[in-house]
PDB file of C-alpha atoms in Angstrom:
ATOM      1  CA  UNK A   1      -2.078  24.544  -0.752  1.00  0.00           C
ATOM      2  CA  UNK A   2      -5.269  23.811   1.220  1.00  0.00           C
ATOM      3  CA  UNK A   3      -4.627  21.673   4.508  1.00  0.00           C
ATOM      4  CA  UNK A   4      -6.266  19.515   5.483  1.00  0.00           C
ATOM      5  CA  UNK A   5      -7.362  19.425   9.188  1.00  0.00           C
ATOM      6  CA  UNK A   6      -6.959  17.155  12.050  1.00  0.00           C
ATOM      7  CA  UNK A   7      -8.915  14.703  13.878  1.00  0.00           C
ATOM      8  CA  UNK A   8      -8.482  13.361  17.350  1.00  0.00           C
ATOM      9  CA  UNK A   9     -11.430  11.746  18.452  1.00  0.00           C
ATOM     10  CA  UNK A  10     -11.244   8.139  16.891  1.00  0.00           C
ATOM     11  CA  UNK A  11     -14.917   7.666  15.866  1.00  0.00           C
ATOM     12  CA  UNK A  12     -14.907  10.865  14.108  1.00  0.00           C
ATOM     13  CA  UNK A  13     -11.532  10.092  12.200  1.00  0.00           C
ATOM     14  CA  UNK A  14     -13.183   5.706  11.681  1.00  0.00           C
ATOM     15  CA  UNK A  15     -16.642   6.928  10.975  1.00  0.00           C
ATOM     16  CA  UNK A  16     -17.028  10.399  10.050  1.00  0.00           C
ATOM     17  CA  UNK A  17     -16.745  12.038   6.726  1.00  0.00           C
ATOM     18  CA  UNK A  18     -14.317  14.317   7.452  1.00  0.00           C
ATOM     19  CA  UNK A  19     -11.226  13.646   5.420  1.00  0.00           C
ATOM     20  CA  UNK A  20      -8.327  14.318   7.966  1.00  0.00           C
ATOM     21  CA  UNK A  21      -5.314  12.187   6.628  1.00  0.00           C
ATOM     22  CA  UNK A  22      -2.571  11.779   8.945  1.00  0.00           C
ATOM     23  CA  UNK A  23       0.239  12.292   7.158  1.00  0.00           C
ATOM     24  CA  UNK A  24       3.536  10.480   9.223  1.00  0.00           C
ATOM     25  CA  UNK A  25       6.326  12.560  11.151  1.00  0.00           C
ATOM     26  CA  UNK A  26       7.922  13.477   7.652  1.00  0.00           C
ATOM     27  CA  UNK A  27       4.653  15.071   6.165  1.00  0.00           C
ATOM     28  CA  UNK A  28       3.568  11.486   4.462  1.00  0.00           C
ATOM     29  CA  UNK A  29       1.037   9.112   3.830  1.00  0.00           C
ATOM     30  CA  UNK A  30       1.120   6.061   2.245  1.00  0.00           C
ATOM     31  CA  UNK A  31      -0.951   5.459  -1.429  1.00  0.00           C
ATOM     32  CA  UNK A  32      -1.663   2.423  -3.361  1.00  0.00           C
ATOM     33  CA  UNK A  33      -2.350   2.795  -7.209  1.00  0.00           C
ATOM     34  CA  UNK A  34      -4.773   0.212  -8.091  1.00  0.00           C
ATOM     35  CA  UNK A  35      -5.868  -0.459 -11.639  1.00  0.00           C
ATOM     36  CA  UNK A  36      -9.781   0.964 -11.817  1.00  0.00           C
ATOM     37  CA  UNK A  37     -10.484  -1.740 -14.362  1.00  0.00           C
ATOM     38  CA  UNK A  38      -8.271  -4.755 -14.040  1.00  0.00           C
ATOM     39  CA  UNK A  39      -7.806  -4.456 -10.265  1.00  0.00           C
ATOM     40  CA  UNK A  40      -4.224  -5.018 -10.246  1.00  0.00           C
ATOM     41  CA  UNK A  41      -2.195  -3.332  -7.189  1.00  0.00           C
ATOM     42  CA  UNK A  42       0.152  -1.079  -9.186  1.00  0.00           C
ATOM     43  CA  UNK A  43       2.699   0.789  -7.099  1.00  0.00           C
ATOM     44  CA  UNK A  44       2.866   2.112  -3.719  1.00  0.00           C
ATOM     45  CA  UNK A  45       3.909   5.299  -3.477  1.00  0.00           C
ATOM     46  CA  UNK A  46       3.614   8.239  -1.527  1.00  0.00           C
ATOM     47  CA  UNK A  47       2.097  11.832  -0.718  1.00  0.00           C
ATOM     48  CA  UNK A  48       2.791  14.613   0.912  1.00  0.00           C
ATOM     49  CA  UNK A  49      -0.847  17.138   1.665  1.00  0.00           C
ATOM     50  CA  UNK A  50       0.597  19.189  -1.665  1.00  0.00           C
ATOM     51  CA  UNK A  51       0.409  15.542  -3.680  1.00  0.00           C
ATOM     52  CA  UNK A  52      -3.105  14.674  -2.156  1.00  0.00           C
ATOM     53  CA  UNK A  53      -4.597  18.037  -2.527  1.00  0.00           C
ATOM     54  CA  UNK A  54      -3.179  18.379  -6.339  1.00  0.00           C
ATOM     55  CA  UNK A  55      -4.919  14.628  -7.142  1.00  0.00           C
ATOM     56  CA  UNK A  56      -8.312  15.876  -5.632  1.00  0.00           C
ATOM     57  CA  UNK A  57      -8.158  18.638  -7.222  1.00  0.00           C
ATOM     58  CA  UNK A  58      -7.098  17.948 -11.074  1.00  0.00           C
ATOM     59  CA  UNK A  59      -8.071  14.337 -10.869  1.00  0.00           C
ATOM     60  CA  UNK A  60      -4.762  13.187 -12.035  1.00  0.00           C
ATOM     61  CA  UNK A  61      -2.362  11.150  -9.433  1.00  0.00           C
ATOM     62  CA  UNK A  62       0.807  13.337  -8.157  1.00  0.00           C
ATOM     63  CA  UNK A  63       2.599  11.875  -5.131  1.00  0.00           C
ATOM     64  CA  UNK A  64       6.089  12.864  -3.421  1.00  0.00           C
ATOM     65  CA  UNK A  65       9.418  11.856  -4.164  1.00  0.00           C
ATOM     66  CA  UNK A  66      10.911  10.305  -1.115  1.00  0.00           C
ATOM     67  CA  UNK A  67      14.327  10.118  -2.627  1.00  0.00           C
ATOM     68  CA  UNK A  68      13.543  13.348  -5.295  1.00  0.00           C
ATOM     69  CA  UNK A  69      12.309  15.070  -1.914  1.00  0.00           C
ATOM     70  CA  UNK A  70       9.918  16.453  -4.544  1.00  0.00           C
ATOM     71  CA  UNK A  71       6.188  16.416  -5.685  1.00  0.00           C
ATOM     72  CA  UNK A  72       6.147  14.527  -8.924  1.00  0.00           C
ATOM     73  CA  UNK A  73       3.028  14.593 -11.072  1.00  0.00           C
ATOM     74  CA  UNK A  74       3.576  10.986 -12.085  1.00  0.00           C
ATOM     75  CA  UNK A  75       3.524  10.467 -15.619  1.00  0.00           C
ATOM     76  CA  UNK A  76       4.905  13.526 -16.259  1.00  0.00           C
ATOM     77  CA  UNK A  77       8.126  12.128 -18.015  1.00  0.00           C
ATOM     78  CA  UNK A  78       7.007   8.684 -18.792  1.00  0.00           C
ATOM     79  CA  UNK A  79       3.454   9.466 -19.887  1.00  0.00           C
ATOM     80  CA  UNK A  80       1.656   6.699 -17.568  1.00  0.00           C
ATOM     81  CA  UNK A  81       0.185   9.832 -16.205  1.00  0.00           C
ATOM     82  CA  UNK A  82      -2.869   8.110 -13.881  1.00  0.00           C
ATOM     83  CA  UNK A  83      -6.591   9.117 -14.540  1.00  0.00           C
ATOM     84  CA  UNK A  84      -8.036   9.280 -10.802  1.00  0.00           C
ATOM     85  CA  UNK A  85     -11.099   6.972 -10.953  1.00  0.00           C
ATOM     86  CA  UNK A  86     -11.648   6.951  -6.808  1.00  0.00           C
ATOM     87  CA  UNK A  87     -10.121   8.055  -4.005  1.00  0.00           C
ATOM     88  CA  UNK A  88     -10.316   5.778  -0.694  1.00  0.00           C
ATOM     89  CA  UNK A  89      -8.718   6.116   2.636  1.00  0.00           C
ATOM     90  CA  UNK A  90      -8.692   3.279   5.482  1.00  0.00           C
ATOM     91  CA  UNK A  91      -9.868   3.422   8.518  1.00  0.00           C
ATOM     92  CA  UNK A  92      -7.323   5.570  10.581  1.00  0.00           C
ATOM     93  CA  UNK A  93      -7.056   7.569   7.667  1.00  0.00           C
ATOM     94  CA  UNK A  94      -3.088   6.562   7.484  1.00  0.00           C
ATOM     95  CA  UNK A  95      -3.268   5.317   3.547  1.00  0.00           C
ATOM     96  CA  UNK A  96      -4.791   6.203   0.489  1.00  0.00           C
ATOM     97  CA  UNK A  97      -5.999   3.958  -2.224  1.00  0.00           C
ATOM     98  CA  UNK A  98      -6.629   5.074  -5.612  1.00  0.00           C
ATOM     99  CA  UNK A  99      -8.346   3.775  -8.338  1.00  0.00           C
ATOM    100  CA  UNK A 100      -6.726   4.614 -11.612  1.00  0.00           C
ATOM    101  CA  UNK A 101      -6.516   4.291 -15.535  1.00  0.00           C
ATOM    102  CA  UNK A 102      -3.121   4.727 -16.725  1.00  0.00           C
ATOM    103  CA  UNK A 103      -2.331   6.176 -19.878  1.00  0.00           C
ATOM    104  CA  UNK A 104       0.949   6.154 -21.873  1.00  0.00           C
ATOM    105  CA  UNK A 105       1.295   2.800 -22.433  1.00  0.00           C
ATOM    106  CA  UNK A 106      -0.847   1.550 -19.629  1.00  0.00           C
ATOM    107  CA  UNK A 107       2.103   0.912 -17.112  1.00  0.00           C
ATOM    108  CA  UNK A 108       2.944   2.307 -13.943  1.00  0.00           C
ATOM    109  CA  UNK A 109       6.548   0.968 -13.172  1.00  0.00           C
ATOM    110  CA  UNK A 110       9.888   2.591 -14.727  1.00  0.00           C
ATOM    111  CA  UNK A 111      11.202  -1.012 -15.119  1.00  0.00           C
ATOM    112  CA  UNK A 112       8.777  -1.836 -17.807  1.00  0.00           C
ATOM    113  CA  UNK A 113       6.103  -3.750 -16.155  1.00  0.00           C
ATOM    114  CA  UNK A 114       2.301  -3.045 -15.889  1.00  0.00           C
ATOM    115  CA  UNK A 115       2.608  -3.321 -11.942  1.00  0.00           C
ATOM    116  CA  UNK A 116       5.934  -2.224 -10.042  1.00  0.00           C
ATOM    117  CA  UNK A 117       5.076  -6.021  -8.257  1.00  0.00           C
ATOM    118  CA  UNK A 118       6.097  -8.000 -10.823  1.00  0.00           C
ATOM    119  CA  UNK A 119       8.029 -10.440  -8.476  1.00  0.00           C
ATOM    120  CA  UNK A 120       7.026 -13.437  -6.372  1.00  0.00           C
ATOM    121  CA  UNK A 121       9.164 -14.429  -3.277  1.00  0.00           C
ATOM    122  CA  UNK A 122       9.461 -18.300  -3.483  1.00  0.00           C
ATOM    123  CA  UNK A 123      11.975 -19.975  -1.359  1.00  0.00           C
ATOM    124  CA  UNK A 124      13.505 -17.264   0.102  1.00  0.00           C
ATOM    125  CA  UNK A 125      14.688 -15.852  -3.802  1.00  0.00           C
ATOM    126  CA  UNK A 126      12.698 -13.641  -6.574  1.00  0.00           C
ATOM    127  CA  UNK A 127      10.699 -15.184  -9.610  1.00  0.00           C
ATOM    128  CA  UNK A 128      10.204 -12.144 -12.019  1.00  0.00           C
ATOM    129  CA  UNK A 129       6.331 -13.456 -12.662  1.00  0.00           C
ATOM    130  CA  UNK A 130       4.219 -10.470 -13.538  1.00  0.00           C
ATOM    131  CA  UNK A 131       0.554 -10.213 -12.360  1.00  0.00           C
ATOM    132  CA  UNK A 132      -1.215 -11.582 -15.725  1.00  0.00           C
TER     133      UNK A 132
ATOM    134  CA  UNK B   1      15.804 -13.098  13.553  1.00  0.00           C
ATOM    135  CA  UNK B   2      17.276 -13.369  10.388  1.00  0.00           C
ATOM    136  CA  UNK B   3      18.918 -10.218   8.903  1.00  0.00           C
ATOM    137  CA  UNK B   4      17.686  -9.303   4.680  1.00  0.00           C
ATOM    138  CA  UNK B   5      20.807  -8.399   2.983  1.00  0.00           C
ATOM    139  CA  UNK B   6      21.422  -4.836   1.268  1.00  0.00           C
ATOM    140  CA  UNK B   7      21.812  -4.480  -2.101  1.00  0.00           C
ATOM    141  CA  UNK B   8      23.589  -1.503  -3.635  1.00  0.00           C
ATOM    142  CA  UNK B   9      23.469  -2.223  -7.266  1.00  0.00           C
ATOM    143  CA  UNK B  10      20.626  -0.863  -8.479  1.00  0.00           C
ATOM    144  CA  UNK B  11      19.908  -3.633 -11.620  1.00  0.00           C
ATOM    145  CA  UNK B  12      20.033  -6.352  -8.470  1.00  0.00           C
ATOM    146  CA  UNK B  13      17.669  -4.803  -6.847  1.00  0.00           C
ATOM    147  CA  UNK B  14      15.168  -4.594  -9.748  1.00  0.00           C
ATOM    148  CA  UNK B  15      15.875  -7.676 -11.570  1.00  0.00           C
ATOM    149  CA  UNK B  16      17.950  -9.801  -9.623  1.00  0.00           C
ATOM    150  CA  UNK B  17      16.799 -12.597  -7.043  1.00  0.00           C
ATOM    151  CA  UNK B  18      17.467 -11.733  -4.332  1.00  0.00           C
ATOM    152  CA  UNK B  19      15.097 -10.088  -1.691  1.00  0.00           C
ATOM    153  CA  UNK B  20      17.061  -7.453  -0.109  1.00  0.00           C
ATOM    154  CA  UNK B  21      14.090  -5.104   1.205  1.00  0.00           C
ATOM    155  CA  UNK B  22      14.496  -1.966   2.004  1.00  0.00           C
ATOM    156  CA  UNK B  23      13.550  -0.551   5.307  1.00  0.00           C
ATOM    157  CA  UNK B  24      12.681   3.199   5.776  1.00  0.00           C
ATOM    158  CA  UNK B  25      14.992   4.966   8.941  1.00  0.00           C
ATOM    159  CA  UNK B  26      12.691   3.547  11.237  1.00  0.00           C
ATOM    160  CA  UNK B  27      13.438  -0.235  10.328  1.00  0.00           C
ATOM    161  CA  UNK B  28       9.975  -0.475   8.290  1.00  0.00           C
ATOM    162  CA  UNK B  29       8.473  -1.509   4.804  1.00  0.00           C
ATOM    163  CA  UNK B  30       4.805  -0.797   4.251  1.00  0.00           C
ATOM    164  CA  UNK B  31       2.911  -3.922   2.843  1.00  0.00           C
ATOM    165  CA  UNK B  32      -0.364  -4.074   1.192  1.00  0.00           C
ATOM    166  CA  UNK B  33      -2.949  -7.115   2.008  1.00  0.00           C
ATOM    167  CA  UNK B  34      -4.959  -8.451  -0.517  1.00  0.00           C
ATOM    168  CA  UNK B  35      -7.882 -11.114  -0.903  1.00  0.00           C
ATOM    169  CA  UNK B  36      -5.792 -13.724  -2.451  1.00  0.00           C
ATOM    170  CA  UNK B  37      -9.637 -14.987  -3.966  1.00  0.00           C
ATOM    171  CA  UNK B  38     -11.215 -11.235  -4.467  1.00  0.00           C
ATOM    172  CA  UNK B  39      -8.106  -9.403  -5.476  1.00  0.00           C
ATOM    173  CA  UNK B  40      -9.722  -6.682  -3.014  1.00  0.00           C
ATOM    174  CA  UNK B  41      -7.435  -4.406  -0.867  1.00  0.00           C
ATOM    175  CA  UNK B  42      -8.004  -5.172   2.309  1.00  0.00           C
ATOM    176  CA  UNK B  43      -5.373  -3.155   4.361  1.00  0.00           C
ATOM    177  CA  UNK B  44      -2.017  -1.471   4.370  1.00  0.00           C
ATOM    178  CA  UNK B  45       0.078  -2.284   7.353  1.00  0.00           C
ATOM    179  CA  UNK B  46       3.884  -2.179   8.307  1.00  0.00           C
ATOM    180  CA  UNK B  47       6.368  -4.924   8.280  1.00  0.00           C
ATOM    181  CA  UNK B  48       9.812  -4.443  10.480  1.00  0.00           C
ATOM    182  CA  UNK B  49      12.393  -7.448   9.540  1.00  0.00           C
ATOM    183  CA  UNK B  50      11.111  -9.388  12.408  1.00  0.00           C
ATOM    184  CA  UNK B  51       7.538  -9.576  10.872  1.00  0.00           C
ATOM    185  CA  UNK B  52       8.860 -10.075   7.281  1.00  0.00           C
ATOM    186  CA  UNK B  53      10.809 -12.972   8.239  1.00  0.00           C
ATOM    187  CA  UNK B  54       7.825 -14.333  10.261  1.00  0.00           C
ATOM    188  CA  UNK B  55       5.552 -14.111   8.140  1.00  0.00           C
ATOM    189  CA  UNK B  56       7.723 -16.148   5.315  1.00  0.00           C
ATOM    190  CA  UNK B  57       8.357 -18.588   7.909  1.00  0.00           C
ATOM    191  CA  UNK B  58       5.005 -19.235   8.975  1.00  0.00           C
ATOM    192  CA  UNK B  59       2.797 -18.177   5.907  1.00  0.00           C
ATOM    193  CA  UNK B  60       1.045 -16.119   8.558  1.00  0.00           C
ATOM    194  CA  UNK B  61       0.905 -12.474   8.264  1.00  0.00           C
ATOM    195  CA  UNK B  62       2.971 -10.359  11.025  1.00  0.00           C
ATOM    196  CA  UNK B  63       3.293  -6.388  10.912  1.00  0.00           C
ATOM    197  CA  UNK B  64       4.334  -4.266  13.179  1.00  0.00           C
ATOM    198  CA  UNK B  65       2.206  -1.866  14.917  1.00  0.00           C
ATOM    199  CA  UNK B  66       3.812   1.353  14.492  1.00  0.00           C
ATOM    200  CA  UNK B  67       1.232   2.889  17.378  1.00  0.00           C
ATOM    201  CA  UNK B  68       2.084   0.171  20.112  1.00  0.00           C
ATOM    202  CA  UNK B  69       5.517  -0.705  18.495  1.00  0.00           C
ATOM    203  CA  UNK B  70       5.349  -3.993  18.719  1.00  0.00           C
ATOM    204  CA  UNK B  71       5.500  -7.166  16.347  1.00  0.00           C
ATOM    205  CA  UNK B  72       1.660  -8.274  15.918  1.00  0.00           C
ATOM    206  CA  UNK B  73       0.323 -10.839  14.955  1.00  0.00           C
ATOM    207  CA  UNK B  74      -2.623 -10.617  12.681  1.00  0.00           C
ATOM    208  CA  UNK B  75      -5.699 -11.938  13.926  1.00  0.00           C
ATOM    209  CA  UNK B  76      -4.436 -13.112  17.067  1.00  0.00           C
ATOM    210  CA  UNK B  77      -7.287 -11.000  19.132  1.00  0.00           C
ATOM    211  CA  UNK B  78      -9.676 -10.935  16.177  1.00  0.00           C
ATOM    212  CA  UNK B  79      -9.355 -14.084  14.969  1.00  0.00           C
ATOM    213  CA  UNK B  80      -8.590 -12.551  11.583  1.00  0.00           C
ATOM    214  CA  UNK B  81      -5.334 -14.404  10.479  1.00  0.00           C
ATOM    215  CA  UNK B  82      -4.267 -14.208   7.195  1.00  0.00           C
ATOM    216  CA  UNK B  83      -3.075 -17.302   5.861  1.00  0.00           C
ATOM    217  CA  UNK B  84      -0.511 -15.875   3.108  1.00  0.00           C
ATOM    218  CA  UNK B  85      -0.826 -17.346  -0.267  1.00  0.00           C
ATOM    219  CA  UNK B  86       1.773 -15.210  -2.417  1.00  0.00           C
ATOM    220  CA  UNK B  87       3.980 -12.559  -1.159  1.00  0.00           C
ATOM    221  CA  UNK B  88       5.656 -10.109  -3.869  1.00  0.00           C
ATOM    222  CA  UNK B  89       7.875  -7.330  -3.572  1.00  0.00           C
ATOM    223  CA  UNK B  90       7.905  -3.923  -5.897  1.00  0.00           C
ATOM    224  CA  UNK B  91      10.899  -2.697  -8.307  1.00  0.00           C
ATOM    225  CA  UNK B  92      12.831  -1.039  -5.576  1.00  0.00           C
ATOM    226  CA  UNK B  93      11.985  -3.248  -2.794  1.00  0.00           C
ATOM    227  CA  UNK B  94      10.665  -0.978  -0.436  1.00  0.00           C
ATOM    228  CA  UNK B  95       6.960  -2.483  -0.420  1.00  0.00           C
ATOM    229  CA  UNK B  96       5.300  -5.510  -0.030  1.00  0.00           C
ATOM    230  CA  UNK B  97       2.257  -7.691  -1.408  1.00  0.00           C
ATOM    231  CA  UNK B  98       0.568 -10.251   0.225  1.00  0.00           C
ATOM    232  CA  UNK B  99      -2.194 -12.356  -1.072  1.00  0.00           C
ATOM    233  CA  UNK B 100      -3.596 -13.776   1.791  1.00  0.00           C
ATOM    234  CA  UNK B 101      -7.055 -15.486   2.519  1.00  0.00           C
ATOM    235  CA  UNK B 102      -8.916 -13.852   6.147  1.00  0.00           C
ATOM    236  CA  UNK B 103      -9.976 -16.338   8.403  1.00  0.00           C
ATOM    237  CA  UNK B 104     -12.165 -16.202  11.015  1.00  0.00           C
ATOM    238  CA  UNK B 105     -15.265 -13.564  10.402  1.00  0.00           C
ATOM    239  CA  UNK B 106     -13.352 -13.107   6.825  1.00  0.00           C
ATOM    240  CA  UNK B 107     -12.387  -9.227   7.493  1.00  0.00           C
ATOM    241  CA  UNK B 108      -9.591  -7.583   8.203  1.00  0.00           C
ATOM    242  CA  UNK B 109     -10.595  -3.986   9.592  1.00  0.00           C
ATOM    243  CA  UNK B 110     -11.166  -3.582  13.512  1.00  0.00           C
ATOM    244  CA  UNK B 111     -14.283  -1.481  12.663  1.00  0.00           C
ATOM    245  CA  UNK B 112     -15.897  -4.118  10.895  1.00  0.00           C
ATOM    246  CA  UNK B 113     -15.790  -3.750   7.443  1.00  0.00           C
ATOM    247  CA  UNK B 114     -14.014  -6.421   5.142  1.00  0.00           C
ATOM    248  CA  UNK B 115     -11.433  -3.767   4.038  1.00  0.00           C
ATOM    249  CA  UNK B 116      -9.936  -1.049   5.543  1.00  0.00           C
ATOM    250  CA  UNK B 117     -10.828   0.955   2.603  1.00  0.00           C
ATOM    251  CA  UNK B 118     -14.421   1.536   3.397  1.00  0.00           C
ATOM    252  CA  UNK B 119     -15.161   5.048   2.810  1.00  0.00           C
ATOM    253  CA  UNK B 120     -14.413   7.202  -0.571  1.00  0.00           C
ATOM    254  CA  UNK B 121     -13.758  10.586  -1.337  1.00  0.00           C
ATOM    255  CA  UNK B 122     -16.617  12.817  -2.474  1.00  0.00           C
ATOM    256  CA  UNK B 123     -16.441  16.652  -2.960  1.00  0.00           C
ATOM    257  CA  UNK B 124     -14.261  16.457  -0.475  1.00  0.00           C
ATOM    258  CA  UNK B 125     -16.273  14.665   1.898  1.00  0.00           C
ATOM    259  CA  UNK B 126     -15.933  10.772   3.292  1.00  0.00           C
ATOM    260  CA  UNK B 127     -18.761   8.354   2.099  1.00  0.00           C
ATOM    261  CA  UNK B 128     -19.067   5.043   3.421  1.00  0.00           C
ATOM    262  CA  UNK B 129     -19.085   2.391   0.565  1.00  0.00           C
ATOM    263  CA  UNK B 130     -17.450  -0.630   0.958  1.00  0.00           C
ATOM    264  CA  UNK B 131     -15.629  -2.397  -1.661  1.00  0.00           C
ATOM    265  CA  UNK B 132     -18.273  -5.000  -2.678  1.00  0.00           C
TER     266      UNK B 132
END
């Protein structure tokens, strides 16, 4: 797969439009699946330079497996395969954020919700009180 | 500070109540800032236990800064705390959401923008177009 290269010099990697993701000391970045229509954070997931180049590329989201320790074309199983509307990264170029339209049943978590954040903390415990 | 508990099970730890995140090997959990009022994403930052608990306690948002490795404070150079509204976690408990509302000039990136996510991916090139 393609690599992608590196930046040192901060303005180029805050300001530039070179895309030069720095993936962590395990080969990872950090991506947030946002719904392109609803705006709903999704899931947080992430992806190694095979994952990111494979999204660019075919438009559709794959990340990595951290406890797989595999690439995983997500929806590949469950269906909820994600239609990449966007593609942002932050300033330091340390996260990804996509935009997305899931198919399937229009879900992104395993568990059954919409969004994997379907609980709130309150008082220290978990309220199960999914994002409407 | 006070310790999270672990939870094995893996039913707890999607649908119970209690908040038993899970930190990476290094001791962190990424968490994802939104505009409690925009539903924007404005960053994605990382959390030890320290900052988690903190940021409960105070309804301020801590992180840690995995550069300087320190506990930080947000806004407390900038100006740009974020007063925490709702804090959720995901299925597995390995990420965080915060709703939060920026105060001072209402951003949260150092460069200036809003958002973090400023710039998008275009034939493989970085635009600037921030999240309106």
């Amino acid at each position: 797969m393609t690599p992608f290269p590196e930046l040192a010099d901060k303005a180029d990697l805050e300001r530039g439009q070179t895309l030069a993701p720095r993936f962590d000391a395990t080969g990872l970045i950090a991506a947030i699946a946002i719904d392109a229509d609803r705006g709903e954070v999704l899931m947080l997931a992430w992806m190694n330079a095979d994952a990111l180049a494979l999204t660019i590329e075919t438009g559709q989201a794959h990340y990595y497996s951290r406890s797989r320790q595999a690439l995983w074309k997500k929806g590949e199983t469950s269906g909820q395969v994600q239609t990449v509307v966007e593609i942002r990264v932050d300033c330091d170029q340390d996260a990804v954020l996509l935009k997305v339209r899931p198919q399937g049943d229009g879900g992104a978590c395993h568990v059954g919700f919409r969004s994997c954040f379907y609980r709130v903390v309150e008082d220290g415990r978990l309220v199960e009180r999914p994002i409407p």
